Amino acid sequence: MAVIGIVEDNKKIRDLIQRYLDMQKDMDCPVAVDSVEEMLDYLEEHQRPNVILMDIQLPGMSGIKGMEIIKSKYPEVEIMMLTVYHDSHKIFDSLKAGASGYLLKHTSLPEIKESIENLMKGGAPMSPQIARKVISHFNEEAPKKNEDSMLTNREQDIVNGLVDGLSYKLIADRYDISIDTVRAHIRNIYKKLHVNSKAEVIAKSLRGEI
């Protein structure tokens, strides 16, 4: 059962997505709030969601800033942006802050459900318009190796697992190690590569930087 949280200040959109996800037999959406501050309060006292759908422009703290705080406290929580913003600045600020996916608000409810399932399996779902901008950005930059952040053989194995779309559990099974060990390697990889999300690790790998 995938547990989903929503941070969205438009009540109509928030309630619609929450009702739809609660109708799915393999999903539960117990929390839908209109600010990062409310979500932080919820996370301190309740079961943490597997995935949080996060808007960017919110009352109080922005979704990008809020995501940085949530990821620092609860790194296991996956965060997918669901926003109207499609400018490159917002996209890459979100990915750097730890977003594992980026959807535009015109995404249909079934596509949101499918993206959550993709995310839970280790993917990094993005709306086509966003994916094109990400690819264009990476194609414009010449690949370069960072000799100061070379990964160990096992860390490279973990990266290969992420690129293959495997979940932490499947990576653990592939290399006959524990999930906790996978998480420890992920933390080291993030630190060495100076990144905060799976999407950035995958992008660096595809660009030949690691």
C-alpha positions as a printed NumPy array, in Angstrom:
array([[  0.   ,   0.   ,   0.   ],
       [  1.467,   3.322,  -1.103],
       [  0.852,   6.126,   1.388],
       [  0.6  ,   9.534,  -0.291],
       [  0.663,  13.078,   1.09 ],
       [ -0.325,  16.266,  -0.731],
       [  0.81 ,  19.872,  -0.242],
       [ -1.403,  22.064,  -2.44 ],
       [ -3.034,  25.386,  -1.552],
       [ -5.844,  25.117,  -4.113],
       [ -8.54 ,  23.306,  -2.123],
       [-10.444,  22.143,  -5.183],
       [ -7.376,  20.528,  -6.738],
       [ -6.194,  19.171,  -3.389],
       [ -9.521,  17.534,  -2.549],
       [ -9.936,  16.138,  -6.062],
       [ -6.537,  14.415,  -6.064],
       [ -6.98 ,  13.141,  -2.508],
       [-10.383,  11.61 ,  -3.281],
       [ -9.097,   9.994,  -6.461],
       [ -6.033,   8.459,  -4.782],
       [ -8.117,   7.2  ,  -1.858],
       [-10.325,   5.38 ,  -4.365],
       [ -7.375,   3.32 ,  -5.618],
       [ -7.118,  -0.087,  -3.996],
       [ -3.343,   0.102,  -3.59 ],
       [ -3.104,   3.717,  -2.399],
       [ -3.99 ,   5.689,   0.718],
       [ -3.897,   9.482,   0.999],
       [ -4.385,  10.338,   4.681],
       [ -2.954,  13.863,   4.574],
       [ -3.637,  16.764,   2.197],
       [ -2.66 ,  20.216,   3.451],
       [ -2.183,  23.683,   1.991],
       [  1.278,  24.53 ,   3.366],
       [  4.708,  23.052,   4.009],
       [  4.424,  24.084,   7.643],
       [  1.314,  21.931,   8.111],
       [  3.013,  18.964,   6.437],
       [  6.07 ,  19.312,   8.703],
       [  3.804,  19.279,  11.764],
       [  2.053,  16.165,  10.424],
       [  5.32 ,  14.329,   9.725],
       [  6.477,  14.79 ,  13.307],
       [  3.514,  12.93 ,  14.766],
       [  2.241,  10.502,  12.111],
       [  3.377,   7.757,   9.786],
       [  5.448,   9.3  ,   7.035],
       [  4.076,   8.994,   3.488],
       [  6.016,   7.103,   0.847],
       [  5.408,   9.944,  -1.612],
       [  4.501,  13.622,  -1.21 ],
       [  3.012,  15.595,  -4.101],
       [  4.337,  19.129,  -3.652],
       [  3.308,  22.434,  -5.211],
       [  5.925,  25.205,  -5.498],
       [  4.038,  28.441,  -4.876],
       [  2.477,  28.058,  -1.429],
       [  1.418,  30.285,   1.456],
       [  4.385,  30.668,   3.797],
       [  7.378,  28.553,   2.846],
       [  7.85 ,  27.642,  -0.822],
       [  7.612,  24.045,  -1.933],
       [ 11.275,  23.98 ,  -2.976],
       [ 12.488,  25.246,   0.404],
       [ 10.082,  22.929,   2.185],
       [ 11.354,  19.979,   0.206],
       [ 14.926,  20.698,   1.297],
       [ 13.818,  20.546,   4.934],
       [ 11.71 ,  17.404,   4.487],
       [ 14.483,  15.582,   2.606],
       [ 17.041,  16.52 ,   5.262],
       [ 14.818,  15.123,   8.045],
       [ 13.176,  12.252,   6.176],
       [ 15.424,  11.267,   3.232],
       [ 13.376,   8.137,   2.555],
       [ 10.304,  10.193,   1.602],
       [  9.994,  10.613,  -2.164],
       [  8.791,  14.043,  -3.319],
       [  7.227,  14.743,  -6.696],
       [  6.496,  18.288,  -7.767],
       [  2.987,  18.995,  -9.071],
       [  2.951,  22.573, -10.253],
       [  2.074,  25.033, -13.02 ],
       [  5.695,  26.191, -13.294],
       [  7.668,  24.873, -16.252],
       [ 10.57 ,  27.328, -16.422],
       [ 14.053,  25.828, -16.279],
       [ 14.984,  27.683, -13.097],
       [ 12.168,  26.13 , -11.065],
       [ 12.723,  22.685, -12.599],
       [ 16.408,  22.485, -11.741],
       [ 16.032,  24.125,  -8.343],
       [ 13.475,  21.412,  -7.559],
       [ 15.714,  18.582,  -8.758],
       [ 18.669,  19.964,  -6.799],
       [ 16.524,  20.225,  -3.667],
       [ 15.655,  16.537,  -3.89 ],
       [ 12.625,  16.099,  -6.156],
       [ 12.333,  12.627,  -7.663],
       [  9.754,  13.675, -10.251],
       [  8.156,  16.768, -11.777],
       [  4.597,  16.902, -13.118],
       [  2.605,  19.82 , -14.474],
       [ -0.848,  20.458, -13.047],
       [ -2.642,  19.637, -16.272],
       [ -1.524,  16.021, -15.755],
       [ -4.592,  13.77 , -15.627],
       [ -5.518,  11.873, -12.479],
       [ -4.725,   8.459, -14.019],
       [ -1.335,   9.817, -15.126],
       [ -0.652,  11.087, -11.589],
       [ -1.468,   7.609, -10.255],
       [  0.793,   5.986, -12.856],
       [  3.601,   8.439, -12.026],
       [  3.341,   7.591,  -8.317],
       [  3.57 ,   3.891,  -9.154],
       [  6.573,   4.606, -11.378],
       [  8.216,   6.579,  -8.591],
       [  7.623,   3.767,  -6.093],
       [  9.41 ,   1.383,  -8.471],
       [ 12.484,   3.599,  -8.583],
       [ 11.628,   5.78 , -11.582],
       [ 11.824,   9.555, -11.927],
       [  8.576,  10.542, -13.675],
       [  8.342,  13.851, -15.499],
       [  5.78 ,  15.494, -17.74 ],
       [  6.956,  15.319, -21.388],
       [  7.432,  19.1  , -21.536],
       [  9.67 ,  18.949, -18.453],
       [ 11.639,  15.944, -19.708],
       [ 12.414,  17.767, -22.956],
       [ 13.807,  20.749, -21.068],
       [ 15.932,  18.5  , -18.857],
       [ 17.33 ,  16.623, -21.871],
       [ 18.029,  19.865, -23.737],
       [ 19.843,  21.272, -20.723],
       [ 22.025,  18.179, -20.344],
       [ 22.777,  18.029, -24.077],
       [ 24.062,  21.599, -23.956],
       [ 26.662,  20.742, -21.318],
       [ 29.815,  18.862, -22.206],
       [ 30.271,  15.74 , -20.058],
       [ 33.072,  16.052, -17.569],
       [ 34.429,  13.646, -15.012],
       [ 34.687,  14.833, -11.431],
       [ 37.877,  13.21 , -10.231],
       [ 37.264,  14.387,  -6.656],
       [ 34.066,  12.377,  -6.356],
       [ 34.974,   9.008,  -7.831],
       [ 32.7  ,   6.265,  -6.574],
       [ 33.706,   2.889,  -5.224],
       [ 32.815,  -0.211,  -7.228],
       [ 29.873,  -0.931,  -4.926],
       [ 28.627,   2.674,  -5.139],
       [ 28.817,   2.4  ,  -8.935],
       [ 26.742,  -0.786,  -8.673],
       [ 24.12 ,   1.168,  -6.728],
       [ 24.109,   3.908,  -9.379],
       [ 23.639,   1.278, -12.088],
       [ 20.664,  -0.039, -10.142],
       [ 19.122,   3.437, -10.011],
       [ 19.677,   3.924, -13.748],
       [ 17.942,   0.585, -14.339],
       [ 14.918,   1.902, -12.438],
       [ 15.26 ,  -0.484,  -9.493],
       [ 13.839,   0.269,  -6.049],
       [ 16.14 ,   0.152,  -3.016],
       [ 14.781,  -3.319,  -2.21 ],
       [ 15.484,  -4.646,  -5.699],
       [ 18.989,  -3.129,  -5.619],
       [ 19.556,  -4.89 ,  -2.293],
       [ 18.337,  -8.173,  -3.785],
       [ 20.496,  -7.758,  -6.904],
       [ 23.714,  -7.305,  -4.925],
       [ 22.762,  -9.482,  -1.927],
       [ 23.025,  -6.651,   0.601],
       [ 20.564,  -5.13 ,   3.07 ],
       [ 18.299,  -2.178,   2.321],
       [ 20.042,  -0.255,   5.123],
       [ 23.349,  -0.835,   3.352],
       [ 21.825,   0.461,   0.105],
       [ 20.595,   3.564,   1.927],
       [ 24.066,   4.119,   3.417],
       [ 25.636,   3.88 ,  -0.042],
       [ 23.   ,   6.289,  -1.419],
       [ 23.89 ,   8.848,   1.258],
       [ 27.595,   8.537,   0.37 ],
       [ 26.84 ,   8.844,  -3.346],
       [ 24.762,  11.994,  -2.79 ],
       [ 27.565,  13.483,  -0.703],
       [ 30.312,  12.662,  -3.197],
       [ 28.332,  13.912,  -6.179],
       [ 26.918,  16.944,  -4.353],
       [ 23.341,  16.023,  -5.281],
       [ 20.072,  15.524,  -3.401],
       [ 17.965,  13.3  ,  -5.633],
       [ 17.919,  10.086,  -7.646],
       [ 17.118,  12.115, -10.753],
       [ 20.404,  14.014, -10.486],
       [ 22.399,  10.812,  -9.936],
       [ 20.765,   9.189, -12.97 ],
       [ 21.358,  12.303, -15.081],
       [ 25.044,  12.459, -14.103],
       [ 25.442,   8.793, -14.976],
       [ 23.762,   9.173, -18.364],
       [ 25.94 ,  12.186, -19.112],
       [ 29.092,  10.154, -18.37 ],
       [ 30.129,  12.25 , -15.373],
       [ 30.446,   9.252, -13.03 ]])
